[in-house]
Each structure stands twice: as C-alpha cells, then as structure tokens.
PDB file of C-alpha atoms in Angstrom:
ATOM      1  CA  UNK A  41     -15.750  -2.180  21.867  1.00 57.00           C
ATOM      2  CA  UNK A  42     -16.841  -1.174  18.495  1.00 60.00           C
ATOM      3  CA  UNK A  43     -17.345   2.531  19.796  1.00 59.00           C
ATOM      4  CA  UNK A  44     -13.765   2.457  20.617  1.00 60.00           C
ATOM      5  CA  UNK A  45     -12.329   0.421  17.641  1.00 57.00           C
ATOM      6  CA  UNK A  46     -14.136   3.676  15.681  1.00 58.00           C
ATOM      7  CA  UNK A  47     -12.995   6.172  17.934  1.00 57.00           C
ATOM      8  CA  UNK A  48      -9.647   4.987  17.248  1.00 54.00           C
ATOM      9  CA  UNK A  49      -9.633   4.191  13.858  1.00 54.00           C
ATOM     10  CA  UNK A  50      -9.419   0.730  14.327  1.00 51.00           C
ATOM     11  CA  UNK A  51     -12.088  -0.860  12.627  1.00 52.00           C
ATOM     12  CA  UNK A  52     -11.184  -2.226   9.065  1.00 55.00           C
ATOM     13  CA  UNK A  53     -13.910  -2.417   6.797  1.00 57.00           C
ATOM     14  CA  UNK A  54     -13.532  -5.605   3.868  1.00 69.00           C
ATOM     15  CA  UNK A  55     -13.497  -2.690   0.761  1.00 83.00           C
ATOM     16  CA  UNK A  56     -10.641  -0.420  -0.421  1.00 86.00           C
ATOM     17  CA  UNK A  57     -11.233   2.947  -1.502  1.00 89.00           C
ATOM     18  CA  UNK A  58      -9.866   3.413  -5.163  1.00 91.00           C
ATOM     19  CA  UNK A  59      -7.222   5.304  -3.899  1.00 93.00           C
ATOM     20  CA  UNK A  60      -6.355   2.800  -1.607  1.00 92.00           C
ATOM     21  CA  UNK A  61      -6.425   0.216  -4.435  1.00 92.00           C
ATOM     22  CA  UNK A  62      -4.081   3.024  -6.610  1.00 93.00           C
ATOM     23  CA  UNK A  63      -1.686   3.603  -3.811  1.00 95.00           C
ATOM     24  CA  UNK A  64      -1.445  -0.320  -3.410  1.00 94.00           C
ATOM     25  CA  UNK A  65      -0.840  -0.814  -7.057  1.00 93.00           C
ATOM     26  CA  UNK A  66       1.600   1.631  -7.215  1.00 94.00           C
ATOM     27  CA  UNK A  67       3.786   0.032  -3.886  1.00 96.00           C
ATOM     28  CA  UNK A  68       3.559  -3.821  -5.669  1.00 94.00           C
ATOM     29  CA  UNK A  69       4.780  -2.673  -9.075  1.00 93.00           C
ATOM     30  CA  UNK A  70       7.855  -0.152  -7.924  1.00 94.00           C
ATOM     31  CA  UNK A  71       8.478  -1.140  -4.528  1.00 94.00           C
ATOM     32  CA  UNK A  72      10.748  -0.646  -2.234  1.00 96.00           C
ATOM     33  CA  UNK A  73       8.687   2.588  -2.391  1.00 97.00           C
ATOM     34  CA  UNK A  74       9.230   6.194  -0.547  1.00 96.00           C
ATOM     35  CA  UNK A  75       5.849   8.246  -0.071  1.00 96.00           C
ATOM     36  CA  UNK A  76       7.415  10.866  -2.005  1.00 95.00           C
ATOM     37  CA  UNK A  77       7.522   8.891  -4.668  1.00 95.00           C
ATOM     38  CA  UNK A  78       3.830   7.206  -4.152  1.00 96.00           C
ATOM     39  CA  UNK A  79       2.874  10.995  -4.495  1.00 96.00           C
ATOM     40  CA  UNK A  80       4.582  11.948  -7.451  1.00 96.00           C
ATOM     41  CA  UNK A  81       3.024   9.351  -8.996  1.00 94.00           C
ATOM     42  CA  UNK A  82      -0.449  10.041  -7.596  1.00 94.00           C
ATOM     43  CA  UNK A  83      -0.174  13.846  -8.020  1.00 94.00           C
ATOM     44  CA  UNK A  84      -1.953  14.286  -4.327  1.00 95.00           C
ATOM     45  CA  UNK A  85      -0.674  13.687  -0.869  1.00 94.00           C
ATOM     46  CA  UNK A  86      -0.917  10.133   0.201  1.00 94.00           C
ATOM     47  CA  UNK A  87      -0.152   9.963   4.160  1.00 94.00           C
ATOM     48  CA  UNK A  88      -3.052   8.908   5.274  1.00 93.00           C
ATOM     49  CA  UNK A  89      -3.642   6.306   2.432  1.00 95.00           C
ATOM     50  CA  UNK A  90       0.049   4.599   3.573  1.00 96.00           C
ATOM     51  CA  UNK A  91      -1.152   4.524   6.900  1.00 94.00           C
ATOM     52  CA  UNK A  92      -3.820   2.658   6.557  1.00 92.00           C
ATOM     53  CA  UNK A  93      -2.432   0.638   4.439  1.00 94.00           C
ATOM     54  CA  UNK A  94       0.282  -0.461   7.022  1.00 95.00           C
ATOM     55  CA  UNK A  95      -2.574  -0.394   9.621  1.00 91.00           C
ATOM     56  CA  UNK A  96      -4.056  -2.718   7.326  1.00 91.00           C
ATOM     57  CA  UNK A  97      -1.051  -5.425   7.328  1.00 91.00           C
ATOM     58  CA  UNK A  98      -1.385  -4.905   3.324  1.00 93.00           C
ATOM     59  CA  UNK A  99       2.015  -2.592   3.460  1.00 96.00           C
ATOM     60  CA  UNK A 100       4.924  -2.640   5.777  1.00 96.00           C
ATOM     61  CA  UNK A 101       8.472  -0.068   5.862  1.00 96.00           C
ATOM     62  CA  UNK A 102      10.591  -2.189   4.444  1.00 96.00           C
ATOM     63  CA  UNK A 103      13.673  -0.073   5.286  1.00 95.00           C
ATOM     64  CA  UNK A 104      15.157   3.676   4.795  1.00 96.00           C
ATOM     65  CA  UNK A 105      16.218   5.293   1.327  1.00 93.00           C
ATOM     66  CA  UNK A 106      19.783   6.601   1.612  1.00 93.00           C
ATOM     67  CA  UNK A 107      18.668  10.079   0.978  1.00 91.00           C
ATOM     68  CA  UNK A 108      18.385  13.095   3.366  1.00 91.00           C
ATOM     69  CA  UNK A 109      16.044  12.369   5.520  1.00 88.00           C
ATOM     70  CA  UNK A 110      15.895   9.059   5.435  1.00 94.00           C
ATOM     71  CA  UNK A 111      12.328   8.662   3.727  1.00 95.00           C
ATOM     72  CA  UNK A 112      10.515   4.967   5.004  1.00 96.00           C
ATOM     73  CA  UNK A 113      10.700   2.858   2.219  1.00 97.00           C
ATOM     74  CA  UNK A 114       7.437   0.741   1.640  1.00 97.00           C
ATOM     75  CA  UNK A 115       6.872  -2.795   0.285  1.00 97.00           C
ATOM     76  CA  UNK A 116       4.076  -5.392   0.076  1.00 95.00           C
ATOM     77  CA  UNK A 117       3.045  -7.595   2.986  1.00 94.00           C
ATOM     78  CA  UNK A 118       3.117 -11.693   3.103  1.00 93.00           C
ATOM     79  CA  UNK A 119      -0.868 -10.606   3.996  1.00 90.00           C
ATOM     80  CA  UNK A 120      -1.288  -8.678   0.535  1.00 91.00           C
ATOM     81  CA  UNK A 121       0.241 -11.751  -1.445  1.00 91.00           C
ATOM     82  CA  UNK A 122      -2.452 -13.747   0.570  1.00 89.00           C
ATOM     83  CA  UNK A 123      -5.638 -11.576   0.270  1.00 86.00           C
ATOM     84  CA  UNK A 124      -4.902 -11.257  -3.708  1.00 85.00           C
ATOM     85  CA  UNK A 125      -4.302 -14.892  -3.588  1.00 87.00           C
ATOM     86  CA  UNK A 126      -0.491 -14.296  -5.027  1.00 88.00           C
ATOM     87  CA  UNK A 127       2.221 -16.830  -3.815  1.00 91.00           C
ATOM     88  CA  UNK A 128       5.032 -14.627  -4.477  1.00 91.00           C
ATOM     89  CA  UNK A 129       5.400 -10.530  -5.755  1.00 90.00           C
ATOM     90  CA  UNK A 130       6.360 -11.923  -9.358  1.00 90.00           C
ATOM     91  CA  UNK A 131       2.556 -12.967  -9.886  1.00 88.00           C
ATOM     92  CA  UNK A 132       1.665  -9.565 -10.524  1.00 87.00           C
ATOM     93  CA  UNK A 133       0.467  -9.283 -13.935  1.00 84.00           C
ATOM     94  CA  UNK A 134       2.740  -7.816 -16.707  1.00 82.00           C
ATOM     95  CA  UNK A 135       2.207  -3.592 -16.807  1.00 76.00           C
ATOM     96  CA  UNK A 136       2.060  -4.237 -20.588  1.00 73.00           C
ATOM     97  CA  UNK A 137      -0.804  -6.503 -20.568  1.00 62.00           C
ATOM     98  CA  UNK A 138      -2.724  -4.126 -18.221  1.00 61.00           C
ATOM     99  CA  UNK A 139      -2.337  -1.122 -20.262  1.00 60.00           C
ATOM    100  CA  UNK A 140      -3.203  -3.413 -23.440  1.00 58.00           C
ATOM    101  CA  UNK A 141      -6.127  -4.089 -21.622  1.00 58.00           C
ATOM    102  CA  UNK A 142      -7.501  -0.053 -20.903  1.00 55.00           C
TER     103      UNK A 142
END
C-alpha cells in the first residue's frame, strides 16, 4: 500500500515545505484567492504547491473569479483552522504585528 500511496502521490508527510507554508499564508490573508494572483505574489509558478495543498484538505476552490477564464478561486479549509488550532479565519494574527515582528 505504501508503494502505491507513493507512486501516486498520496502519501502526506506531517511537515510543509516553506513554500507550502508561503503559499498557505498568502491564501488565509487575501483569500478568496486565484493562482494568478498566489503567483504574482510569490514571483514563481505555484501549481503544484495549490495542489497539494487541496490534496492536503488545508485549501479548497472556493468558487470562480468573474474574469475570462474563469480562474478557481481558493480559500482556507475548516481542516486548516483546525491543524493551526484557529476557531474561525479572523484569528489570524494582524499583518502589522507580523511585519513589526521581522
């Protein structure tokens, strides 16, 4: 089973990368969120970051932007509130007191 899990890119290891951990931060504080926008932000492609973030339960589409296209819009999961033991998206610290803090 485990063969399988990592031939499919199933198995989910306890750690995020730090872009991972950049790409979530990014989604929490601005979402609903397109990928284009998660890459502007960035400054590198994110696809594969998003999709394992979803594949993770941490990120879900939360709808379409009402743009050409229409781009998947991202948000935070009831399963990211619970792993960064939030009870609701306003728990976030303040951007201020994070930059403050650098």
């Amino acid at each position: 089973g485990s063969y399988i899990e990592r031939f499919l890119g199933l198995e989910i290891s306890g750690r995020l990368s730090a872009a991972a951990l950049e790409t979530l931060s990014i989604v929490a504080y601005r979402q609903p969120v397109t990928r284009a926008q998660v890459e502007v932000i960035r400054g590198v492609n994110s696809d594969s970051v998003l999709r394992s973030l979803v594949r993770r339960c941490l990120l879900e589409e939360v709808g379409r932007a009402e743009t050409v296209g229409p781009p998947i819009l991202y948000g935070t999961t009831f399963e990211f509130l619970q792993q960064f033991g939030l009870s609701d998206i306003n728990q976030l610290p303040a951007l201020e007191s994070i930059e403050l803090a650098a």
